[in-house]
Coordinates of C-alpha atoms in Angstrom, one line a residue:
X1 CA 0.0 0.0 0.0
X2 CA 1.7 3.2 -1.2
X3 CA -0.7 5.6 0.5
X4 CA 0.6 4.9 4.1
X5 CA 4.1 6.3 3.5
X6 CA 2.5 9.4 1.9
X7 CA 0.3 9.9 5.0
X8 CA 3.4 9.6 7.2
X9 CA 5.3 12.2 5.1
X10 CA 2.4 14.6 5.1
X11 CA 2.0 14.1 8.9
X12 CA 5.6 14.9 9.5
X13 CA 5.4 18.0 7.2
X14 CA 2.3 19.1 9.0
X15 CA 4.0 18.8 12.5
X16 CA 7.0 20.8 11.4
X17 CA 5.0 23.6 9.8
X18 CA 2.6 23.7 12.8
X19 CA 5.6 24.0 15.1
X20 CA 7.0 26.8 13.0
X21 CA 3.9 28.8 13.3
X22 CA 3.3 28.1 17.0
X23 CA 6.9 28.4 18.2
X24 CA 8.5 31.9 17.7
X25 CA 12.0 30.4 18.5
X26 CA 11.6 27.9 15.7
X27 CA 10.4 30.4 13.1
X28 CA 12.1 33.5 14.5
X29 CA 14.1 34.2 11.3
X30 CA 10.8 35.1 9.6
X31 CA 9.9 37.7 12.2
X32 CA 13.4 39.1 12.4
X33 CA 13.6 39.9 8.7
X34 CA 11.9 43.2 9.3
X35 CA 10.7 43.5 5.7
X36 CA 7.2 44.1 4.6
X37 CA 7.1 40.5 3.4
X38 CA 7.8 39.0 6.8
X39 CA 4.2 39.3 8.0
X40 CA 2.9 37.9 4.7
X41 CA 5.4 35.0 5.0
X42 CA 4.1 34.2 8.5
X43 CA 0.5 34.2 7.4
X44 CA 1.4 31.9 4.5
X45 CA 3.2 29.6 6.9
X46 CA 0.1 29.5 9.2
X47 CA -2.2 28.9 6.2
X48 CA 0.1 26.1 4.9
X49 CA 0.1 24.5 8.4
X50 CA -3.6 24.5 8.6
X51 CA -4.1 23.1 5.1
X52 CA -1.5 20.4 5.6
X53 CA -3.0 19.4 9.0
X54 CA -6.5 19.2 7.5
X55 CA -5.2 17.2 4.5
X56 CA -3.4 14.8 6.8
X57 CA -6.5 14.3 9.0
X58 CA -8.7 13.6 6.0
X59 CA -6.1 11.2 4.5
X60 CA -5.7 9.3 7.8
X61 CA -9.5 9.1 8.1
X62 CA -9.7 7.8 4.5
X63 CA -7.1 5.2 5.3
X64 CA -9.0 4.3 8.5
X65 CA -5.9 5.0 10.6
X66 CA -8.1 6.5 13.5

């Protein structure tokens, strides 16, 4: 079954991006840039984390991993 490794990879990516949004130490370089794009980059990271989390949950539910 090839879908299980994909779910694992998506789950790992989701955890990393979620941590980057929640932990200022982990993603501090984004906020320290001081440019106008820094806030946009943080919003994009937050949106990406939410989307990846939702996709992972839906994929895991589809694979009956819950």
